Amino acid sequence: MPANKTRLMAVANEKGGVGKTAMVVNLGAAMATMGKKVLIVDMDPQHNATSGLGVDIHEDMVNVYDLISEPEDHRSSDAIVETSWKNLHLLPSHPDLSGAEVELVDKEGRENRLKNAVAEITGKYDFVIVDTPPSLSLLTINVFAMAKEVLVPCQTHPYAYRALEALFDTIEAVKEDINPDLTVAGIVPTFFDCRTRVGRDILDRLQSDDRYSGYVFQTPIRVNTAIAASSDAGKPVVFYSKSCNGTRDYVAVAEELFKRNGKRK
Ligand SMILES: Nc1ncnc2c1ncn2[C@@H]1O[C@H](COP(=O)(O)OP(=O)(O)OP(=O)(O)O)[C@@H](O)[C@H]1O
Ligand SMILES: [Mg+2]
């Protein structure tokens, strides 16, 4: 597969708890069941994507921190973990990643560490989906520098809606300074509960706001307890419960993402 066919996708939102990791794990797994080869990269020291895929961190494992802190000593192909599911691979995180910001502060090319580290492997996949921490740290900048697209989960809640403006400003700044090729793949409303007025109201506002409407996915991810339960069980929801709303929603988001192919509606 030619490397330029690989879709390099950051899942990002500086706001915490909006469903970034759930999207990385569950969308990645949904795509894998649909025959796509998927690499999930966990760039969050909280390592929730790593544990959400049922992978326990142990010390002799090469992880993403090793790749960006000591690039001359490690190869990304040695860090790949094959998960229990076909087509779904992982570059695991490590809690030490939280120190990378300080350690790399005076290092040359520090924004491009991840991009350089994964360059040799990305071409083997249809999708590389990268989880980010809830902050605009050097880790997130590294992800924006290697990605071509940003997928934005937005909780259907007033604070998350208001925070979108700052996120879009950040993405513009990254485009100007670091990665002119970066585009917004879409905004996926998350934690949607049609029974609450505030949820319906925020979804309406997202769909009618000129700044965002062209990016908003038709399928919101509904609140679904199977999503939280599956992450606790270390399994993507598509493998945890085939018929729950969480599985339906992530499969629908995957289908929409294939159709959109990086373009605005
Ligand atoms: N649609 C959903 N319905 C119910 N629970 C959900 C849903 N999406 C995510 N969750 C749960 O909500 C919690 C927060 O989600 P998640 O960890 O994906 O957010 P995050 O944006 O990655 O958080 P952080 O900013 O800390 O990285 C998790 O326990 C997750 O399992
Ligand atoms: Mg997370």
Tab-separated table of C-alpha atoms and ligand atoms in Angstrom:
chain	number	residue	atom	x	y	z
A	1	MET	CA	0.000	0.000	0.000
A	2	PRO	CA	1.548	3.393	-0.899
A	3	ALA	CA	2.331	5.475	2.199
A	4	ASN	CA	0.378	8.481	0.949
A	5	LYS	CA	-2.888	6.497	1.047
A	6	THR	CA	-2.600	6.143	4.815
A	7	ARG	CA	-4.901	8.484	6.707
A	8	LEU	CA	-2.997	9.955	9.629
A	9	MET	CA	-5.555	11.098	12.143
A	10	ALA	CA	-5.222	12.905	15.466
A	11	VAL	CA	-8.177	12.679	17.829
A	12	ALA	CA	-7.878	15.839	19.851
A	13	ASN	CA	-9.646	18.238	22.137
A	14	GLU	CA	-7.866	20.217	24.833
A	15	LYS	CA	-10.943	19.733	26.966
A	16	GLY	CA	-10.797	16.693	29.230
A	17	GLY	CA	-13.259	13.827	29.357
A	18	VAL	CA	-15.040	14.539	26.057
A	19	GLY	CA	-14.608	11.013	24.690
A	20	LYS	CA	-11.242	11.232	22.863
A	21	THR	CA	-9.873	7.903	24.048
A	22	ALA	CA	-13.229	6.158	23.625
A	23	MET	CA	-13.262	7.421	20.031
A	24	VAL	CA	-9.703	6.288	19.289
A	25	VAL	CA	-10.251	2.778	20.647
A	26	ASN	CA	-13.804	2.193	19.431
A	27	LEU	CA	-13.599	3.879	16.052
A	28	GLY	CA	-10.279	2.149	15.386
A	29	ALA	CA	-11.799	-1.214	16.308
A	30	ALA	CA	-14.939	-0.556	14.234
A	31	MET	CA	-12.727	0.180	11.217
A	32	ALA	CA	-10.710	-2.978	11.844
A	33	THR	CA	-13.911	-5.063	11.735
A	34	MET	CA	-14.678	-3.376	8.423
A	35	GLY	CA	-11.434	-4.695	6.936
A	36	LYS	CA	-9.194	-1.642	7.400
A	37	LYS	CA	-5.698	-2.040	8.798
A	38	VAL	CA	-5.513	0.252	11.815
A	39	LEU	CA	-2.654	1.410	14.030
A	40	ILE	CA	-3.602	3.136	17.265
A	41	VAL	CA	-0.901	5.347	18.770
A	42	ASP	CA	-1.333	6.221	22.444
A	43	MET	CA	0.300	9.604	23.078
A	44	ASP	CA	-1.357	10.179	26.438
A	45	PRO	CA	0.663	9.388	29.600
A	46	GLN	CA	-2.665	8.338	31.191
A	47	HIS	CA	-2.357	5.361	28.758
A	48	ASN	CA	-6.114	4.788	28.665
A	49	ALA	CA	-6.083	3.706	25.010
A	50	THR	CA	-3.411	1.123	25.819
A	51	SER	CA	-5.434	-0.367	28.678
A	52	GLY	CA	-8.694	0.041	26.732
A	53	LEU	CA	-7.204	-2.371	24.180
A	54	GLY	CA	-6.461	-4.881	26.924
A	55	VAL	CA	-2.692	-4.284	26.852
A	56	ASP	CA	-0.808	-4.227	30.162
A	57	ILE	CA	2.276	-2.069	30.281
A	58	HIS	CA	5.435	-3.851	31.351
A	59	GLU	CA	8.966	-2.592	31.577
A	60	ASP	CA	10.581	-4.607	28.771
A	61	MET	CA	8.067	-3.312	26.241
A	62	VAL	CA	9.248	-0.612	23.819
A	63	ASN	CA	6.752	2.227	24.035
A	64	VAL	CA	6.056	5.569	22.443
A	65	TYR	CA	8.063	7.372	25.137
A	66	ASP	CA	11.169	5.358	24.181
A	67	LEU	CA	10.629	6.252	20.527
A	68	ILE	CA	10.465	9.984	21.077
A	69	SER	CA	12.978	10.329	23.932
A	70	GLU	CA	15.722	8.059	22.542
A	71	PRO	CA	15.025	7.799	18.824
A	72	GLU	CA	18.523	6.561	18.018
A	73	ASP	CA	18.084	3.536	20.315
A	74	HIS	CA	14.632	2.311	19.289
A	75	ARG	CA	12.699	1.363	16.164
A	76	SER	CA	8.954	1.861	15.932
A	77	SER	CA	8.516	-1.585	14.375
A	78	ASP	CA	9.809	-3.063	17.679
A	79	ALA	CA	7.193	-1.138	19.654
A	80	ILE	CA	4.122	-2.382	17.780
A	81	VAL	CA	1.816	-4.624	19.768
A	82	GLU	CA	-0.607	-6.859	17.917
A	83	THR	CA	-3.827	-6.712	19.920
A	84	SER	CA	-6.180	-9.664	20.343
A	85	TRP	CA	-8.115	-8.479	17.302
A	86	LYS	CA	-7.368	-8.768	13.608
A	87	ASN	CA	-6.193	-5.623	11.777
A	88	LEU	CA	-5.760	-3.692	15.031
A	89	HIS	CA	-2.265	-2.789	16.215
A	90	LEU	CA	-1.045	-0.486	18.979
A	91	LEU	CA	1.941	1.687	19.799
A	92	PRO	CA	1.616	1.683	23.590
A	93	SER	CA	2.082	4.617	25.937
A	94	HIS	CA	3.904	4.757	29.260
A	95	PRO	CA	3.430	7.008	32.327
A	96	ASP	CA	7.001	8.331	31.754
A	97	LEU	CA	5.609	10.141	28.720
A	98	SER	CA	4.471	12.869	31.126
A	99	GLY	CA	8.151	13.850	31.572
A	100	ALA	CA	8.823	14.180	27.839
A	101	GLU	CA	7.784	17.823	27.729
A	102	VAL	CA	10.533	18.827	30.178
A	103	GLU	CA	13.126	16.399	28.814
A	104	LEU	CA	12.757	17.561	25.240
A	105	VAL	CA	12.541	21.281	25.976
A	106	ASP	CA	16.012	22.146	24.624
A	107	LYS	CA	16.213	19.388	22.007
A	108	GLU	CA	16.342	20.260	18.346
A	109	GLY	CA	13.378	19.166	16.226
A	110	ARG	CA	11.395	18.329	19.335
A	111	GLU	CA	8.029	18.892	17.597
A	112	ASN	CA	8.801	16.260	14.970
A	113	ARG	CA	9.926	13.392	17.175
A	114	LEU	CA	6.739	11.336	16.697
A	115	LYS	CA	6.539	12.065	12.969
A	116	ASN	CA	10.093	10.859	12.451
A	117	ALA	CA	9.677	7.858	14.743
A	118	VAL	CA	6.627	6.426	12.980
A	119	ALA	CA	7.528	7.314	9.388
A	120	GLU	CA	8.850	3.809	8.653
A	121	ILE	CA	5.641	2.031	9.729
A	122	THR	CA	2.644	4.211	8.873
A	123	GLY	CA	2.516	3.090	5.238
A	124	LYS	CA	1.509	-0.403	6.343
A	125	TYR	CA	-1.859	0.853	7.588
A	126	ASP	CA	-5.039	2.340	6.147
A	127	PHE	CA	-5.551	4.445	9.267
A	128	VAL	CA	-3.217	5.643	11.985
A	129	ILE	CA	-5.329	7.054	14.812
A	130	VAL	CA	-3.570	8.909	17.604
A	131	ASP	CA	-4.903	9.617	21.084
A	132	THR	CA	-3.820	12.898	22.685
A	133	PRO	CA	-3.791	14.210	26.256
A	134	PRO	CA	-6.269	16.897	27.332
A	135	SER	CA	-3.804	19.779	26.997
A	136	LEU	CA	-1.874	21.594	24.346
A	137	SER	CA	1.441	20.117	25.404
A	138	LEU	CA	4.483	19.213	23.352
A	139	LEU	CA	2.940	15.735	23.066
A	140	THR	CA	-0.145	17.100	21.312
A	141	ILE	CA	2.047	19.306	19.109
A	142	ASN	CA	4.006	16.195	18.088
A	143	VAL	CA	0.719	14.545	17.103
A	144	PHE	CA	-0.427	17.590	15.108
A	145	ALA	CA	2.944	17.685	13.362
A	146	MET	CA	2.619	14.081	12.093
A	147	ALA	CA	-1.138	14.064	11.379
A	148	LYS	CA	-2.935	15.090	8.207
A	149	GLU	CA	-6.371	15.264	9.825
A	150	VAL	CA	-7.840	16.115	13.200
A	151	LEU	CA	-11.030	14.458	14.378
A	152	VAL	CA	-12.667	16.407	17.185
A	153	PRO	CA	-14.982	14.718	19.683
A	154	CYS	CA	-17.226	17.384	21.201
A	155	GLN	CA	-19.334	16.555	24.201
A	156	THR	CA	-22.898	17.831	23.723
A	157	HIS	CA	-22.535	20.115	26.689
A	158	PRO	CA	-22.288	23.944	26.805
A	159	TYR	CA	-18.700	24.105	28.105
A	160	ALA	CA	-17.423	21.757	25.413
A	161	TYR	CA	-19.290	23.704	22.722
A	162	ARG	CA	-17.757	26.992	23.905
A	163	ALA	CA	-14.268	25.434	24.051
A	164	LEU	CA	-14.406	24.561	20.326
A	165	GLU	CA	-13.433	28.087	19.359
A	166	ALA	CA	-10.116	27.874	21.223
A	167	LEU	CA	-9.451	24.456	19.675
A	168	PHE	CA	-10.031	25.747	16.154
A	169	ASP	CA	-7.703	28.695	16.890
A	170	THR	CA	-5.050	26.226	18.055
A	171	ILE	CA	-5.412	24.172	14.874
A	172	GLU	CA	-5.049	27.345	12.761
A	173	ALA	CA	-1.883	28.298	14.670
A	174	VAL	CA	-0.435	24.810	14.160
A	175	LYS	CA	-1.188	25.053	10.432
A	176	GLU	CA	0.660	28.345	10.188
A	177	ASP	CA	3.689	27.391	12.249
A	178	ILE	CA	4.206	23.662	11.988
A	179	ASN	CA	2.006	21.677	9.607
A	180	PRO	CA	0.273	23.486	6.712
A	181	ASP	CA	-1.302	20.188	5.544
A	182	LEU	CA	-3.406	19.712	8.663
A	183	THR	CA	-7.186	19.669	8.087
A	184	VAL	CA	-10.195	19.131	10.317
A	185	ALA	CA	-11.709	15.732	9.442
A	186	GLY	CA	-14.827	16.481	11.417
A	187	ILE	CA	-16.512	17.180	14.705
A	188	VAL	CA	-18.260	14.210	16.264
A	189	PRO	CA	-20.819	15.096	18.950
A	190	THR	CA	-20.369	12.766	21.937
A	191	PHE	CA	-22.254	11.825	25.115
A	192	PHE	CA	-25.482	12.697	23.294
A	193	ASP	CA	-28.670	12.101	25.249
A	194	CYS	CA	-31.763	12.973	23.236
A	195	ARG	CA	-33.848	12.982	26.409
A	196	THR	CA	-32.121	16.070	27.753
A	197	ARG	CA	-32.946	19.507	26.437
A	198	VAL	CA	-29.381	20.711	26.851
A	199	GLY	CA	-28.083	17.823	24.704
A	200	ARG	CA	-30.579	18.519	21.907
A	201	ASP	CA	-29.902	22.234	22.148
A	202	ILE	CA	-26.103	21.890	21.832
A	203	LEU	CA	-26.476	19.452	18.911
A	204	ASP	CA	-28.770	21.999	17.190
A	205	ARG	CA	-26.257	24.765	17.780
A	206	LEU	CA	-23.371	22.694	16.413
A	207	GLN	CA	-25.387	21.853	13.294
A	208	SER	CA	-26.474	25.443	12.679
A	209	ASP	CA	-23.285	27.338	13.597
A	210	ASP	CA	-21.589	28.475	10.350
A	211	ARG	CA	-18.138	27.939	11.834
A	212	TYR	CA	-18.769	24.276	12.572
A	213	SER	CA	-21.807	22.965	10.689
A	214	GLY	CA	-19.842	21.754	7.651
A	215	TYR	CA	-17.679	19.633	9.911
A	216	VAL	CA	-20.337	18.094	12.133
A	217	PHE	CA	-20.909	14.373	11.638
A	218	GLN	CA	-24.485	13.215	11.086
A	219	THR	CA	-24.035	10.506	13.692
A	220	PRO	CA	-23.628	11.622	17.287
A	221	ILE	CA	-22.190	9.110	19.743
A	222	ARG	CA	-24.946	8.520	22.253
A	223	VAL	CA	-24.427	8.065	25.973
A	224	ASN	CA	-24.129	4.321	26.368
A	225	THR	CA	-23.016	2.491	29.494
A	226	ALA	CA	-21.542	-0.349	27.402
A	227	ILE	CA	-18.832	2.095	26.241
A	228	ALA	CA	-17.623	2.735	29.802
A	229	ALA	CA	-18.032	-0.940	30.763
A	230	SER	CA	-16.076	-2.130	27.721
A	231	SER	CA	-13.139	0.172	28.492
A	232	ASP	CA	-13.079	-1.252	32.008
A	233	ALA	CA	-12.991	-4.757	30.503
A	234	GLY	CA	-10.086	-3.797	28.193
A	235	LYS	CA	-12.142	-4.438	25.043
A	236	PRO	CA	-13.398	-2.104	22.322
A	237	VAL	CA	-17.188	-1.876	22.459
A	238	VAL	CA	-17.626	-3.562	19.045
A	239	PHE	CA	-16.136	-6.727	20.560
A	240	TYR	CA	-17.884	-6.318	23.896
A	241	SER	CA	-21.472	-5.999	22.717
A	242	LYS	CA	-22.313	-6.316	19.023
A	243	SER	CA	-25.802	-4.858	19.231
A	244	CYS	CA	-25.492	-1.929	21.653
A	245	ASN	CA	-25.896	1.716	20.646
A	246	GLY	CA	-22.173	2.324	21.149
A	247	THR	CA	-21.263	-0.257	18.510
A	248	ARG	CA	-23.910	1.092	16.091
A	249	ASP	CA	-22.725	4.678	16.537
A	250	TYR	CA	-19.003	4.021	16.055
A	251	VAL	CA	-19.667	1.874	12.973
A	252	ALA	CA	-21.797	4.706	11.553
A	253	VAL	CA	-19.051	7.261	12.309
A	254	ALA	CA	-16.508	4.995	10.571
A	255	GLU	CA	-18.729	4.785	7.479
A	256	GLU	CA	-19.127	8.559	7.433
A	257	LEU	CA	-15.385	9.021	7.786
A	258	PHE	CA	-14.704	6.742	4.801
A	259	LYS	CA	-17.145	8.787	2.686
A	260	ARG	CA	-15.840	12.154	3.757
A	261	ASN	CA	-12.254	11.210	3.029
A	262	GLY	CA	-10.821	14.336	4.616
A	263	LYS	CA	-13.195	16.759	2.874
A	264	ARG	CA	-15.637	19.217	4.371
A	265	LYS	CA	-19.327	18.533	3.681
B	1	LIG	N1	-20.709	7.718	24.772
B	1	LIG	C1	-20.337	7.378	26.018
B	1	LIG	N2	-21.260	6.942	26.900
B	1	LIG	C2	-20.898	6.606	28.173
B	1	LIG	N3	-19.655	6.686	28.643
B	1	LIG	C3	-18.690	7.115	27.814
B	1	LIG	C4	-18.972	7.480	26.448
B	1	LIG	N4	-17.822	7.876	25.853
B	1	LIG	C5	-16.865	7.764	26.786
B	1	LIG	N5	-17.373	7.312	27.958
B	1	LIG	C6	-16.669	7.113	29.235
B	1	LIG	O1	-16.455	8.408	29.780
B	1	LIG	C7	-15.143	8.516	30.342
B	1	LIG	C8	-14.353	9.635	29.624
B	1	LIG	O2	-14.184	9.264	28.266
B	1	LIG	P1	-12.745	9.281	27.591
B	1	LIG	O3	-11.736	8.696	28.505
B	1	LIG	O4	-12.875	8.705	26.232
B	1	LIG	O5	-12.514	10.863	27.486
B	1	LIG	P2	-11.165	11.614	27.113
B	1	LIG	O6	-11.543	12.829	26.338
B	1	LIG	O7	-10.219	10.679	26.480
B	1	LIG	O8	-10.624	12.012	28.557
B	1	LIG	P3	-9.166	12.670	28.871
B	1	LIG	O9	-9.286	14.092	28.449
B	1	LIG	O10	-8.987	12.494	30.333
B	1	LIG	O11	-8.172	11.905	28.077
B	1	LIG	C9	-14.522	7.138	30.213
B	1	LIG	O12	-14.748	6.432	31.401
B	1	LIG	C10	-15.290	6.493	29.052
B	1	LIG	O13	-15.333	5.078	29.155
B	2	MG	MG	-8.238	10.218	27.005
